[in-house]
Coordinates of C-alpha atoms and ligand atoms in Angstrom, one line a residue:
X1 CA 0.0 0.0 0.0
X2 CA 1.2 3.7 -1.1
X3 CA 2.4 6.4 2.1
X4 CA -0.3 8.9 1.8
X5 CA 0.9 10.4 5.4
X6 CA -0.8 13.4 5.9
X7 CA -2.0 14.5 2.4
X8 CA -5.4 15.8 2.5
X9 CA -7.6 14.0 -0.2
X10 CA -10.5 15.5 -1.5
X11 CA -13.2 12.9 -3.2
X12 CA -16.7 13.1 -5.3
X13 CA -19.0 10.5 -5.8
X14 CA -18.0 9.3 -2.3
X15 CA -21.1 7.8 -1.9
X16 CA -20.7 5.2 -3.9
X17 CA -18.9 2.3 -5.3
X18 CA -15.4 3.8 -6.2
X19 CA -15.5 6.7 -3.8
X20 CA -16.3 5.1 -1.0
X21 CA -13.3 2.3 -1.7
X22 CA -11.1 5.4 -2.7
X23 CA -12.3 6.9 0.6
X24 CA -11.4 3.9 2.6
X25 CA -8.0 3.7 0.9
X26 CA -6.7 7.1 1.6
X27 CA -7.4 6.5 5.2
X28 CA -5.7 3.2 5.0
X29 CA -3.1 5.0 3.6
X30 CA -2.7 7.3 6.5
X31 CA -3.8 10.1 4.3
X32 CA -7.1 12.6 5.2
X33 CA -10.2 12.1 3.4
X34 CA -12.9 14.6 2.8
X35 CA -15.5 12.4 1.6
X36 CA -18.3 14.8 -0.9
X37 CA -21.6 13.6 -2.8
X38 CA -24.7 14.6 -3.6
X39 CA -26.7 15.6 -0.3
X40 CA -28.3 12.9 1.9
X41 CA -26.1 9.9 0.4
X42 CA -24.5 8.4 3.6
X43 CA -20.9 8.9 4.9
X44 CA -20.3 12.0 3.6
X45 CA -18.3 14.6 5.1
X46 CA -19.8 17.5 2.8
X47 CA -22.4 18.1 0.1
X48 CA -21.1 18.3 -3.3
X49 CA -23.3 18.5 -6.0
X50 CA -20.0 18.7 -9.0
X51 CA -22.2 20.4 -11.5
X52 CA -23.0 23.4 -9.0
X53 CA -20.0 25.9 -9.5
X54 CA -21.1 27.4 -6.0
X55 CA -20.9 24.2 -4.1
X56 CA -16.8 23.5 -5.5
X57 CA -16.4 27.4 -4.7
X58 CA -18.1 26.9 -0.7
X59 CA -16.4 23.3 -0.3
X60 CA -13.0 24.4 -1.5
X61 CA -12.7 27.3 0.9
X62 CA -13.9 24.9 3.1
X63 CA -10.4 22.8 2.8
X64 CA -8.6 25.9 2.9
X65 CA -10.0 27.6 5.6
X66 CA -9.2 24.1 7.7
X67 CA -6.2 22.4 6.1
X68 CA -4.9 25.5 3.8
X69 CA -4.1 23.1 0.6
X70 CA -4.8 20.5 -1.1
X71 CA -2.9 17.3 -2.2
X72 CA -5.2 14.9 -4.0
X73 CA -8.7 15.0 -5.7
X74 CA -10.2 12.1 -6.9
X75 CA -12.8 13.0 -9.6
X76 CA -15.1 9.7 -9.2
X77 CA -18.9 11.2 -9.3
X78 CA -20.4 10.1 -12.2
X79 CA -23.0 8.5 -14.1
X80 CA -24.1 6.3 -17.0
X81 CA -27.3 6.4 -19.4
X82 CA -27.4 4.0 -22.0
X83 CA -28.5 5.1 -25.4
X84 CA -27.0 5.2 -29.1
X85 CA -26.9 8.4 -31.4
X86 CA -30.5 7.2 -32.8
X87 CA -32.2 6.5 -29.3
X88 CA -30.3 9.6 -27.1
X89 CA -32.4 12.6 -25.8
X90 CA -30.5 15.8 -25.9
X91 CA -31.6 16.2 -22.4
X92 CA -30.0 12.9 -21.7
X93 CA -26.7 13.7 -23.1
X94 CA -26.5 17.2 -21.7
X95 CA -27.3 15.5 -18.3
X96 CA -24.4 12.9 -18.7
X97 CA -22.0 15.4 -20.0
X98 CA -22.8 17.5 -17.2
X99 CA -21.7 15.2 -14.5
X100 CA -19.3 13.5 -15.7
X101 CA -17.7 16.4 -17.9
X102 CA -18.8 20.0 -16.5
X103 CA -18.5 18.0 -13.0
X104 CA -14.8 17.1 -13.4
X105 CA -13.6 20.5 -15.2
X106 CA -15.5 22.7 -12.2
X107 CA -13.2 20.3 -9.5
X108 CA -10.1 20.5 -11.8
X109 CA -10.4 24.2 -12.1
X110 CA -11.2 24.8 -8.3
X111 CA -9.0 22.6 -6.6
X112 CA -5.7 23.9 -8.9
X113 CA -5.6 26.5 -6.8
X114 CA -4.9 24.6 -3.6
X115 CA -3.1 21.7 -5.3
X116 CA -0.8 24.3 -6.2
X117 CA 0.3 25.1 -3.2
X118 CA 2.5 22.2 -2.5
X119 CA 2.5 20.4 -5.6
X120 CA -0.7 17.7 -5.7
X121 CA -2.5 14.9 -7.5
X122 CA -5.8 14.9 -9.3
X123 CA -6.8 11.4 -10.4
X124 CA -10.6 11.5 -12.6
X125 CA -12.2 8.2 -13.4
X126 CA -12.4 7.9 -16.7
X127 CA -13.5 4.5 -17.8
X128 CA -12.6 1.8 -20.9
X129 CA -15.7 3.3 -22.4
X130 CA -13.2 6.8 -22.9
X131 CA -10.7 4.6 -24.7
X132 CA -13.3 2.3 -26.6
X133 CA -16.7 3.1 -28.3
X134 CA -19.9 0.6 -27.4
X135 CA -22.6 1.5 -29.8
X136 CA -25.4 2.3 -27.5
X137 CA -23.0 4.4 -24.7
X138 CA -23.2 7.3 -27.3
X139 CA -23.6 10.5 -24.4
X140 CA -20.7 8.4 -21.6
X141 CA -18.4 7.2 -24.3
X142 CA -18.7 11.1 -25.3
X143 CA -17.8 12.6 -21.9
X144 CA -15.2 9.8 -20.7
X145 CA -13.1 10.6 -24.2
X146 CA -13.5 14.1 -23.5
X147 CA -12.6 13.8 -19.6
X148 CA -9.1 12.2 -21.2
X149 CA -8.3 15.1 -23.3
X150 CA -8.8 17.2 -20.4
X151 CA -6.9 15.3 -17.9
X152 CA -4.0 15.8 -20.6
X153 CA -4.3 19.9 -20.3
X154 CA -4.6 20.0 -16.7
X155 CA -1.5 17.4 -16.3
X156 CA 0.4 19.8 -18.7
X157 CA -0.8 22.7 -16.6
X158 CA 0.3 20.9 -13.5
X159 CA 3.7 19.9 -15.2
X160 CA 4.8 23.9 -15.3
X161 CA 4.2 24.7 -11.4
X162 CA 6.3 23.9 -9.3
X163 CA 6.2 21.7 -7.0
X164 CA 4.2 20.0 -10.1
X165 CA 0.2 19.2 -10.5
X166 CA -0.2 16.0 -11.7
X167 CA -3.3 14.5 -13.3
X168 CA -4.2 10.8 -14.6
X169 CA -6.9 9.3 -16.0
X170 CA -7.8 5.8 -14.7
X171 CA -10.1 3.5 -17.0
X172 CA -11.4 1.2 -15.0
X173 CA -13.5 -2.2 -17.3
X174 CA -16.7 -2.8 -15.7
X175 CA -17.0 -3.4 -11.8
X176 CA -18.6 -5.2 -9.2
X177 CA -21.6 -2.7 -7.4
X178 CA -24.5 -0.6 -8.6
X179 CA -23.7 0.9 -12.2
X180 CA -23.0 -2.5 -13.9
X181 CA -26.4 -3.4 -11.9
X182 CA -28.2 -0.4 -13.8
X183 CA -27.0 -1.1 -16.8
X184 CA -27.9 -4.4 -16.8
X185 CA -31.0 -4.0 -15.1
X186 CA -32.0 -0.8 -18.4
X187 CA -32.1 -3.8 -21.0
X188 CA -34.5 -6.6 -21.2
X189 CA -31.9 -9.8 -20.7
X190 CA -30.2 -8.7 -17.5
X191 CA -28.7 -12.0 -16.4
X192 CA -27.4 -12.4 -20.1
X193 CA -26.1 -9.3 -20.4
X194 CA -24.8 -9.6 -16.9
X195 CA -22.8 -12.7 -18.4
X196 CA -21.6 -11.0 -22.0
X197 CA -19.9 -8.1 -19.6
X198 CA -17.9 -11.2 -17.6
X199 CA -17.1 -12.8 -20.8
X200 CA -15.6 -9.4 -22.8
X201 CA -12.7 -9.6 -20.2
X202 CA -9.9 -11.7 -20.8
X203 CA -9.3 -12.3 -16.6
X204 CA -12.8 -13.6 -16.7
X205 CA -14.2 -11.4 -14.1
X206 CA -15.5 -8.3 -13.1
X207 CA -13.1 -5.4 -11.3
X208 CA -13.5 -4.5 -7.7
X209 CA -13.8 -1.4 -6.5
X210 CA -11.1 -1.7 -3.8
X211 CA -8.9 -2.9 -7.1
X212 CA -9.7 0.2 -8.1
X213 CA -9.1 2.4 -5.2
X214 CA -5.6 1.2 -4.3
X215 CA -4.5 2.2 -8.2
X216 CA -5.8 5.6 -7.3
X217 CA -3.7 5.7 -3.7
X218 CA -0.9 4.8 -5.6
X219 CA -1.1 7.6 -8.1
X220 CA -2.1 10.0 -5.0
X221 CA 1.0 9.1 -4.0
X222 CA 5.0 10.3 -3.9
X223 CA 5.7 6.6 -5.1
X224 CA 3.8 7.7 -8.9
X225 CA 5.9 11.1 -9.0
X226 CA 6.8 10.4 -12.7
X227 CA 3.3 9.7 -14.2
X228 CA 1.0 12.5 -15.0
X229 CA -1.3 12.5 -18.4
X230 CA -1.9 9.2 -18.7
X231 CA -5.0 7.0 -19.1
X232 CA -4.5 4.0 -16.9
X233 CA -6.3 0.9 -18.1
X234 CA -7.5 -1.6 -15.4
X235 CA -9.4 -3.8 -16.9
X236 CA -8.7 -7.4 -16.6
X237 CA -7.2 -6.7 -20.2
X238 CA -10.5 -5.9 -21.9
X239 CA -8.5 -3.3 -24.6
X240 CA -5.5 -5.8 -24.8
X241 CA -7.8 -6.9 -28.1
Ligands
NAD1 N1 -18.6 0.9 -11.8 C1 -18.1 0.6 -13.0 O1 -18.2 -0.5 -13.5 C2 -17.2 1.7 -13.6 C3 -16.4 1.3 -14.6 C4 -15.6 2.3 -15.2 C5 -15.7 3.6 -14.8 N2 -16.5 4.0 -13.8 C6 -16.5 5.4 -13.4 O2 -16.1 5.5 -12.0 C7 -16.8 6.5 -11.4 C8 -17.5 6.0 -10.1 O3 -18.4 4.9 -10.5 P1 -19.1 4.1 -9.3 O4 -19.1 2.7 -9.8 O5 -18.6 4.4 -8.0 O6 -20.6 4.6 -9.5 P2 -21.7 4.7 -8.4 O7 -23.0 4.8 -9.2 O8 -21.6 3.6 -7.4 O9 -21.4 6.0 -7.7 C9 -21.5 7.3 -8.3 C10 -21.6 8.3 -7.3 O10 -21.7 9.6 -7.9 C11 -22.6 10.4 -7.3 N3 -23.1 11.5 -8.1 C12 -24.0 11.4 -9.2 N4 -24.2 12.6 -9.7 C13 -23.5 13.5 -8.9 C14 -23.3 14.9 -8.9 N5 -24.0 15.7 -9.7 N6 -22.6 15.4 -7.9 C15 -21.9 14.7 -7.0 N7 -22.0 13.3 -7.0 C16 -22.8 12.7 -7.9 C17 -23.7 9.4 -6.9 O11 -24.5 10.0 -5.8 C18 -23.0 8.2 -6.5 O12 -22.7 8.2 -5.1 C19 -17.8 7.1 -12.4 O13 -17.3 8.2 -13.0 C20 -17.9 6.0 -13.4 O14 -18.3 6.5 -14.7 C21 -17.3 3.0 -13.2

């Protein structure tokens, strides 16, 4: 397990599957968690709604008023509608964009300033789905590419402060926990579609979350000092083919 002594972590989407395993990591780790979602999800430290511009502004003078920086943000609110070009409402799309996209710019842009301070890490969950198209995953497909290409600007950002900002993309494959569920659960053969995910990944299983949430301590972490702009694939080799 990667030292996080002492760095102060922020995390979205920390109510569920992957924030709440990223959560449990940092602390692990020995690092501080400030644990955000949507209001009235459970364990959560403060309300974060990451498409309100006013809620990064209130929760990032928040940290600074009580830590005064930042050294990690995990971007992992998010959310998936399934839906090709033919079948996708505009109001669908704008609504996926604007969570996964708009959500992860506003905690890029308003966290910089306290990552700055002592050089930090920002770590958004992208997916395989921002690496890979899926014919009916027109609106996430969309916003995971795009939340690559902006990982890439922020980490070159980052690269010119110093102490440096870095910033990765992780692309997790599908998980265990409640958004393979929904997606399986949206079509009319869950169990087989269930199956079809298993059998697209070549270690025959679905990810973990806490698989997931280590990789991101690691890149929170002194130990990943030399990696910024990547996308990370963890995915039981589903884009080895
Ligand atoms: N679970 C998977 O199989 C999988 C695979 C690849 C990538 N991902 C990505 O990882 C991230 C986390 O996924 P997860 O499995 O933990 O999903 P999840 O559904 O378990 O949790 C998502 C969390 O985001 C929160 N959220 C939704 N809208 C929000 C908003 N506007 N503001 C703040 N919080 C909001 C929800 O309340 C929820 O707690 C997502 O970006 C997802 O796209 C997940």
């Amino acid at each position: 397990m990667a030292d996080l002594k002492d760095k102060i972590v922020l995390v979205t989407g920390a109510a569920g599957a992957i924030g709440a395993a990223v959560t449990a990591a940092v602390k692990r780790a020995g690092g501080v968690a400030m644990a955000t979602d949507l209001a009235g999800r459970a364990g959560i430290d403060a309300a974060l709604d990451v498409t309100a511009e006013a809620d990064w502004q209130r929760v990032t003078a928040e940290v600074e008023r009580q830590h005064g920086r930042l050294d990690g943000l995990v971007n992992a609110a998010g959310i998936v509608a399934l839906g090709s070009i033919e079948q996708l409402d505009f109001a669908t799309w704008r609504r996926v964009l604007g969570v996964n996209l708009d959500g992860a710019f506003l905690g890029c842009k308003y966290s910089f300033p306290l990552l700055r301070k002592k050089g930090g890490s920002i770590v958004n969950l992208s997916s395989v789905s921002g690496l890979v198209g899926g014919h009916n995953l027109a609106a996430y497909n969309a916003s995971k590419g795009g939340l690559s290409l902006l990982t890439k600007s922020v980490a070159l950002t980052g690269a010119r402060r110093k102490p440096p900002v870095r910033c990765n993309a992780v692309c997790p494959a599908f998980l265990e926990g409640p958004m393979v569920e929904q997606i399986a659960q949206a079509t009319r053969y869950p169990d087989a579609v269930h199956q079809r995910l298993v059998m697209d990944i070549p270690l025959g299983r679905l990810g973990k979350p806490a698989e997931v949430a280590d990789f991101c301590v690691y890149l929170l972490s002194d130990a990943a000092a030399f990696i910024t702009g990547a996308d990370l694939p963890i995915d039981g080799g589903l884009t080895a083919r």
